[in-house]
Short mmCIF file of C-alpha atoms and ligand atoms in Angstrom, two decimals:
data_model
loop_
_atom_site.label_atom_id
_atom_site.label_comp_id
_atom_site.label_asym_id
_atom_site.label_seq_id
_atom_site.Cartn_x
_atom_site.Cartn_y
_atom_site.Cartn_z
CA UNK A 796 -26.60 -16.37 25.68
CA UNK A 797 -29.56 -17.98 27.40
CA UNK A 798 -28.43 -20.51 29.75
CA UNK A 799 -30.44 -23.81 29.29
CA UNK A 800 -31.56 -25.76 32.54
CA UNK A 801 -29.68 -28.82 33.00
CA UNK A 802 -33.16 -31.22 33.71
CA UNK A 803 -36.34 -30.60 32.30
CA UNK A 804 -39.82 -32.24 33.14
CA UNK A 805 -41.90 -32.49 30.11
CA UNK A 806 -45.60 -34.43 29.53
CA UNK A 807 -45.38 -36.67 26.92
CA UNK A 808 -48.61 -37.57 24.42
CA UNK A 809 -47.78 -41.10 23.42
CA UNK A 810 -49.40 -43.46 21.00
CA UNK A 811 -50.02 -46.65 22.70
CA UNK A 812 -51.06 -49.68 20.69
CA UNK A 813 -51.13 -53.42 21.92
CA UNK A 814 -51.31 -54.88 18.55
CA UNK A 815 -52.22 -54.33 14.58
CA UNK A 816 -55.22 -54.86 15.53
CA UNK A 817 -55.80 -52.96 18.50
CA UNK A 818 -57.38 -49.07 17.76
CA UNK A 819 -54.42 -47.14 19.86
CA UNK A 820 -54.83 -44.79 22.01
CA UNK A 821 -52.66 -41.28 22.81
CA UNK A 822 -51.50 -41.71 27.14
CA UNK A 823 -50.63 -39.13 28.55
CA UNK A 824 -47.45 -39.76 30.38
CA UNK A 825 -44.71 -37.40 32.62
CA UNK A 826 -41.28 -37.45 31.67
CA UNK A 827 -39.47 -36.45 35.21
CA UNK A 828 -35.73 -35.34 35.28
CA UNK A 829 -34.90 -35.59 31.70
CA UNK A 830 -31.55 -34.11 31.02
CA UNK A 831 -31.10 -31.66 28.39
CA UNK A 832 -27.88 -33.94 27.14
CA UNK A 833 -30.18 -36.77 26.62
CA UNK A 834 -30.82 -37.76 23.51
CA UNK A 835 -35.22 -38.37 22.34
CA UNK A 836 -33.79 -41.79 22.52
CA UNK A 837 -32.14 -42.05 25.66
CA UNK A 838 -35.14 -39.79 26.93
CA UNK A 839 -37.86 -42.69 26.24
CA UNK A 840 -35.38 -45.14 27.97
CA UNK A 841 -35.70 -43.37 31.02
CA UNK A 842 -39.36 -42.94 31.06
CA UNK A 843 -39.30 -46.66 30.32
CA UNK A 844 -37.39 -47.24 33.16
CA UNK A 845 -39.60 -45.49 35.23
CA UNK A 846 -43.15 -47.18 33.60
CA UNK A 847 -40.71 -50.39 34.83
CA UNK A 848 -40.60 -49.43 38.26
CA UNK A 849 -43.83 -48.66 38.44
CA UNK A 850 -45.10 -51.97 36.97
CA UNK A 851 -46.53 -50.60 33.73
CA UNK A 852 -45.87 -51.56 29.95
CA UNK A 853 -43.20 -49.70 28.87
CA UNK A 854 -43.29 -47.30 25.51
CA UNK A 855 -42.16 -49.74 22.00
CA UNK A 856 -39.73 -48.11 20.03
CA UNK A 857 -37.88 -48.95 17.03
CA UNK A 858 -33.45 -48.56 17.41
CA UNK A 859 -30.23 -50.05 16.75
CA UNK A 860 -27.11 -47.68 15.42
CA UNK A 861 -28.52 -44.68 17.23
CA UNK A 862 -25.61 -42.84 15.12
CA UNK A 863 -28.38 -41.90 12.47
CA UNK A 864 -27.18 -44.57 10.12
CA UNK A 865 -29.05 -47.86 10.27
CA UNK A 866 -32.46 -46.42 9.89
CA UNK A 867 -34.18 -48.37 12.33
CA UNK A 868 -35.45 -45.88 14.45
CA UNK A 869 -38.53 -43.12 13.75
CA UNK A 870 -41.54 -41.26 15.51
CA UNK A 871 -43.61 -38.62 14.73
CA UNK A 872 -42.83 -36.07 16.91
CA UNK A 873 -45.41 -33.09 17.12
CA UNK A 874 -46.57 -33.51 13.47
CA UNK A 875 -43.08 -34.01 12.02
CA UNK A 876 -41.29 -37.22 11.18
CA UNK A 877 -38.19 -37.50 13.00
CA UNK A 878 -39.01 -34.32 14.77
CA UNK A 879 -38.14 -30.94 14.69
CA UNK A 880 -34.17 -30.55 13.75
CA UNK A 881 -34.08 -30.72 10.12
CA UNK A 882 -31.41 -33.66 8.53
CA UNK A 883 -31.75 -35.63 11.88
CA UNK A 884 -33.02 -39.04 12.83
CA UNK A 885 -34.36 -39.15 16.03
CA UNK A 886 -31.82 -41.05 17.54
CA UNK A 887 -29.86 -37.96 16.85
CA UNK A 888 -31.86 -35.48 18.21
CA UNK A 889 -31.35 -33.98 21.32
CA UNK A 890 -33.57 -32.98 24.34
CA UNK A 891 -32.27 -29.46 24.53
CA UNK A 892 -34.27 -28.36 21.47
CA UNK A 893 -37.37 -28.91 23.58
CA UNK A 894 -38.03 -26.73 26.42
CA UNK A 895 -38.89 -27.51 30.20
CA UNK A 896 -42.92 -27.73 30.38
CA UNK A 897 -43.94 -28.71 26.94
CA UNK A 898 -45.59 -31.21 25.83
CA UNK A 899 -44.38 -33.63 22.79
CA UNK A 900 -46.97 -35.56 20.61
CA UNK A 901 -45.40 -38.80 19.64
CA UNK A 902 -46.76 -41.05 17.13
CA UNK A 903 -45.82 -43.96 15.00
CA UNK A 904 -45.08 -43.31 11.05
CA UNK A 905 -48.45 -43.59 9.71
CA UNK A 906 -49.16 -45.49 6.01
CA UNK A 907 -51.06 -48.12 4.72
CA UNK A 908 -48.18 -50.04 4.11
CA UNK A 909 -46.73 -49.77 7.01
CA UNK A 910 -48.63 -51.40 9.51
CA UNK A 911 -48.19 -51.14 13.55
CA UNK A 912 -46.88 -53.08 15.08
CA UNK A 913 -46.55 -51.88 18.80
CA UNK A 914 -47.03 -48.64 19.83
CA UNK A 915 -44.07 -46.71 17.58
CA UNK A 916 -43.27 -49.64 16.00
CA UNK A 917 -44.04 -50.21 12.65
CA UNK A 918 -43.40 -52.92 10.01
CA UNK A 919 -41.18 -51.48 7.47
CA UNK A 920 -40.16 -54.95 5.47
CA UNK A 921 -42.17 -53.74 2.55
CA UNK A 922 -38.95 -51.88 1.63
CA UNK A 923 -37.26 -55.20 1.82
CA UNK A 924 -39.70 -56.79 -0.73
CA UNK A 925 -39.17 -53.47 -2.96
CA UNK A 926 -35.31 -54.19 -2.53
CA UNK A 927 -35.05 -57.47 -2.99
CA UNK A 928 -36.64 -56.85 -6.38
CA UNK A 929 -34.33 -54.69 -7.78
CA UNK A 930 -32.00 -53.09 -5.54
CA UNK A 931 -28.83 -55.03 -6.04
CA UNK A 932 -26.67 -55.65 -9.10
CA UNK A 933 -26.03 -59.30 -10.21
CA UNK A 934 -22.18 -59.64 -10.30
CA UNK A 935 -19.79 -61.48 -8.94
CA UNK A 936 -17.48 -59.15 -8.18
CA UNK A 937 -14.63 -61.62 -6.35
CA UNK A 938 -11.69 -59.45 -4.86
CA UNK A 939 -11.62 -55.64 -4.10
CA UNK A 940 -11.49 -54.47 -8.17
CA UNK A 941 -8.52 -51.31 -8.50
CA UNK A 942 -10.35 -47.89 -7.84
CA UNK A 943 -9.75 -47.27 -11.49
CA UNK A 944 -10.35 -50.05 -13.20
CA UNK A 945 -14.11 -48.46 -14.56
CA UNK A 946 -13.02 -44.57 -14.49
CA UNK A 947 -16.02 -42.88 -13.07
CA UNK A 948 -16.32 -39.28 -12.97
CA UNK A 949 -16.27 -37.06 -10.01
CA UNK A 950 -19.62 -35.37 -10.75
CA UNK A 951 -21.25 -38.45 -10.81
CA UNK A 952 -19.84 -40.99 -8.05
CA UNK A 953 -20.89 -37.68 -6.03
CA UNK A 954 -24.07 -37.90 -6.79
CA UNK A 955 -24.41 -41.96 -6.76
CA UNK A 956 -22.87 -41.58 -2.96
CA UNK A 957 -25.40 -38.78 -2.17
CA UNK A 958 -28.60 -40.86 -3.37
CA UNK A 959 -26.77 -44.26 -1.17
CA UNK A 960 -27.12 -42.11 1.84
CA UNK A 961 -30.60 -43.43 2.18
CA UNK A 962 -31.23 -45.08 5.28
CA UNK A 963 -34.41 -46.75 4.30
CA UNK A 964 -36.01 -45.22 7.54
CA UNK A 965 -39.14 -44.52 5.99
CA UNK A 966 -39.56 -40.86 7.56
CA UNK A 967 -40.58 -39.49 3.17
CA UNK A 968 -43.38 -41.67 3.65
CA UNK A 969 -44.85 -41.16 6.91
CA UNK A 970 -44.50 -37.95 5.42
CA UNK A 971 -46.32 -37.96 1.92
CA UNK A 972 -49.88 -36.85 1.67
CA UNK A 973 -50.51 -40.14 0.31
CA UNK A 974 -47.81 -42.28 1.96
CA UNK A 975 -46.03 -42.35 -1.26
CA UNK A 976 -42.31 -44.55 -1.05
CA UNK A 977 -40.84 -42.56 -4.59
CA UNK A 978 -38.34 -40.59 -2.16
CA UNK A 979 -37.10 -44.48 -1.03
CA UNK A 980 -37.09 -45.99 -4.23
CA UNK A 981 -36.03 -43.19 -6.16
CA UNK A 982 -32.75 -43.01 -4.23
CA UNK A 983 -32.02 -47.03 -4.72
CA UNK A 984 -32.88 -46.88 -8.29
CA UNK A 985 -30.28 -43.69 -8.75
CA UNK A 986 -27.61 -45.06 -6.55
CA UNK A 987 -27.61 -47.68 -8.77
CA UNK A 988 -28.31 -46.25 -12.43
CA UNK A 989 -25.60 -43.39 -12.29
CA UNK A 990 -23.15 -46.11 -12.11
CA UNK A 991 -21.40 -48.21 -15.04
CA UNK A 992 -21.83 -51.25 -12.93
CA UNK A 993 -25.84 -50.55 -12.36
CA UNK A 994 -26.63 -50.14 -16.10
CA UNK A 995 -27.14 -53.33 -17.55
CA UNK A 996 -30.19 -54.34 -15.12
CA UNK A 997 -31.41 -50.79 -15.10
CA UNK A 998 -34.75 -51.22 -17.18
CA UNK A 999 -35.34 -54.59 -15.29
CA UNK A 1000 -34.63 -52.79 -11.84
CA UNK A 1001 -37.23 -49.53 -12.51
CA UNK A 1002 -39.86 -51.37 -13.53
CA UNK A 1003 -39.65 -54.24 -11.19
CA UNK A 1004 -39.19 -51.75 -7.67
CA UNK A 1005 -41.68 -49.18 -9.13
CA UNK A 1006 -44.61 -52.03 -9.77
CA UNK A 1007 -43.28 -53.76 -6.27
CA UNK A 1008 -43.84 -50.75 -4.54
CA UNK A 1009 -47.23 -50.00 -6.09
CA UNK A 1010 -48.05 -53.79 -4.78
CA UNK A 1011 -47.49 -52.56 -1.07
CA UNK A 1012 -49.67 -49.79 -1.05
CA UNK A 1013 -47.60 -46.97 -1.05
CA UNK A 1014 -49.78 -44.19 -2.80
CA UNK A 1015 -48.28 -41.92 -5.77
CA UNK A 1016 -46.01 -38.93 -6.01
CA UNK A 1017 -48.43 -35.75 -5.10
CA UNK A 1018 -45.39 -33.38 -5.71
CA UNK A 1019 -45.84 -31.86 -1.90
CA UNK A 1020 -42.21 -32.40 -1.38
CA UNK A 1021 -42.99 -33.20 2.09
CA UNK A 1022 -40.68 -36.17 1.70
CA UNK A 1023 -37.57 -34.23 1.09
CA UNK A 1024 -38.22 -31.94 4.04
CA UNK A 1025 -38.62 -34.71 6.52
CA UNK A 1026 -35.73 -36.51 5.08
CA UNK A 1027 -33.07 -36.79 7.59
CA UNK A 1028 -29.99 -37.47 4.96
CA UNK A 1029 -31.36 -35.02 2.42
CA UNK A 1030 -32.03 -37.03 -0.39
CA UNK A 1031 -33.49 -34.94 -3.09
CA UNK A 1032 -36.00 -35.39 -5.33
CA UNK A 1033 -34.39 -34.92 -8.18
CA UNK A 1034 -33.91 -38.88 -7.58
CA UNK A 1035 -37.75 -39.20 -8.27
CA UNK A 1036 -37.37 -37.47 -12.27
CA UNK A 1037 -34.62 -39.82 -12.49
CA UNK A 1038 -36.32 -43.07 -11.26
CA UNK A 1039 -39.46 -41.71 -13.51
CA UNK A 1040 -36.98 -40.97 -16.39
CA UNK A 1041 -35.80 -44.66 -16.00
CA UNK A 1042 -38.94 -46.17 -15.83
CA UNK A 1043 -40.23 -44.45 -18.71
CA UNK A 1044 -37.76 -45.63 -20.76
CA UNK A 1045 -37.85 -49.14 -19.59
CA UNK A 1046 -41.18 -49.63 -20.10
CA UNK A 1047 -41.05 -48.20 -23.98
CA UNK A 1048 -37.78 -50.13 -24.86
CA UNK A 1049 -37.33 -53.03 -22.54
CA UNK A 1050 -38.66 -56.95 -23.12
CA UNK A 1051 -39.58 -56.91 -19.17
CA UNK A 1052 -42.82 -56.00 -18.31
S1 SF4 B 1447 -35.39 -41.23 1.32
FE1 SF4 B 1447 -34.84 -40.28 3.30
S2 SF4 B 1447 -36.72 -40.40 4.52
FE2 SF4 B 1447 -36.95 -41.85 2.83
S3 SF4 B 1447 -36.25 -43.81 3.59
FE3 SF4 B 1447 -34.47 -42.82 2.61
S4 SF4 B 1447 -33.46 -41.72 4.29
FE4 SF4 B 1447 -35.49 -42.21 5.05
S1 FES B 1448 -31.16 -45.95 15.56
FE1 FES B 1448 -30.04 -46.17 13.69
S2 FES B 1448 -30.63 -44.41 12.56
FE2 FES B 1448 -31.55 -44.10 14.50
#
């Protein structure tokens, strides 16, 4: 088995922006020391630290959970969103799957809609306007119900669970062709619809998310399927014929428009 080093020194191609309305530019900067163990993460920390001690404005990044769960964090890494370990949020990815002398592109998610803010940072609340039209059901639902009170089968509460593994990190559109969100709002509108308790504000929730995200600016479905391969939880886009299914059907039978 190849042994790995246990530090590697690596030159770094970052995209450094001062504003939304500054042009960016890509600085080249050395990443000294960097321990295999380390995740990308933990890697920009310490170049940070080091652009501190050398009195220069450290690299903006986007993170919270850094468990790949809260969806905060994301980076184009050498063309790829979220990098190159497939099913993995960058917070997640680790520096031994680069190798001592390379260099790493890194670049905010790119899209209309999501507009810089500083250098990888980018404003993502447009998925908050697309949730807040839709993305919720309207119950009071007072104490924790009985598991079995509404009998749900297996088959589906699987695949309700898989389409709630969204992380709303916004990875499917950074990597659409044309910055398309369907991936995104696919998965709310299915975790959702699948479910006795989603059903009665179905129709009202399709059209409402699917016109809210035209609204932003995120472009149309191009059928590239880029989204699902830079999706780090895997959510398929078999979600999208559903949300279209939905939506069809809403906008032929419901009152809403
Ligand atoms: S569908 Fe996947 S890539 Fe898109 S926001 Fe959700 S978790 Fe991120
Ligand atoms: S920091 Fe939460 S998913 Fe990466």
């Amino acid at each position: 088995m190849k042994k790995l080093p246990k530090t590697m020194n690596l030159t770094l191609k970052v995209w450094r922006q001062k504003g939304p309305k500054d042009k960016g530019h890509f600085e080249s900067i050395l990443a000294k020391n960097i321990s295999v163990h380390m995740s990308f993460l933990e890697m920009l920390d310490t170049v940070n630290e080091q652009l501190t001690f050398e009195g220069k404005d450290t690299i903006a990044f986007d993170n919270d959970c850094r468990e790949g769960i809260c969806g905060m964090c994301g980076a184009v890494i050498n063309g790829r969103a979220h990098g190159p370990e497939k099913a993995t949020t960058i917070c997640q990815l680790h520096m031994r799957k680069f190798s001592d002398g390379d260099t790493i592109a890194i670049e905010p998610f790119r899209a209309k809609a999501f507009k810089v803010v500083k250098d990888l940072v980018v404003d993502r609340s447009n998925f908050d306007k697309i949730i807040q039209t839709g993305g919720y059901i309207s119950v009071n639902t007072g104490g924790a119900p009985d598991a079995n009170a509404i009998p749900i089968p297996q088959e589906i509460a699987e695949k309700a669970m898989d389409a709630a593994a969204c992380i709303g990190c916004g990875a499917c559109v950074a990597a659409c062709p044309s910055a398309s969100a369907m991936l995104f709002v696919s998965a709310k509108v299915s975790q959702l619809a699948l479910l006795p308790q989603g059903r009665p504000e179905a129709a009202k929730r399709a059209l409402r998310m699917v016109k809210m995200m035209d609204a932003c600016g995120f472009g149309n479905c191009s059928n590239h399927r880029e989204c699902e391969n830079a999706c780090p939880k895997e959510i398929s886009i078999v979600n999208i014929a559903r949300m279209n299914r939905e939506f069809f059907k809403a906008s032929f039978f419901s009152s809403e428009k």
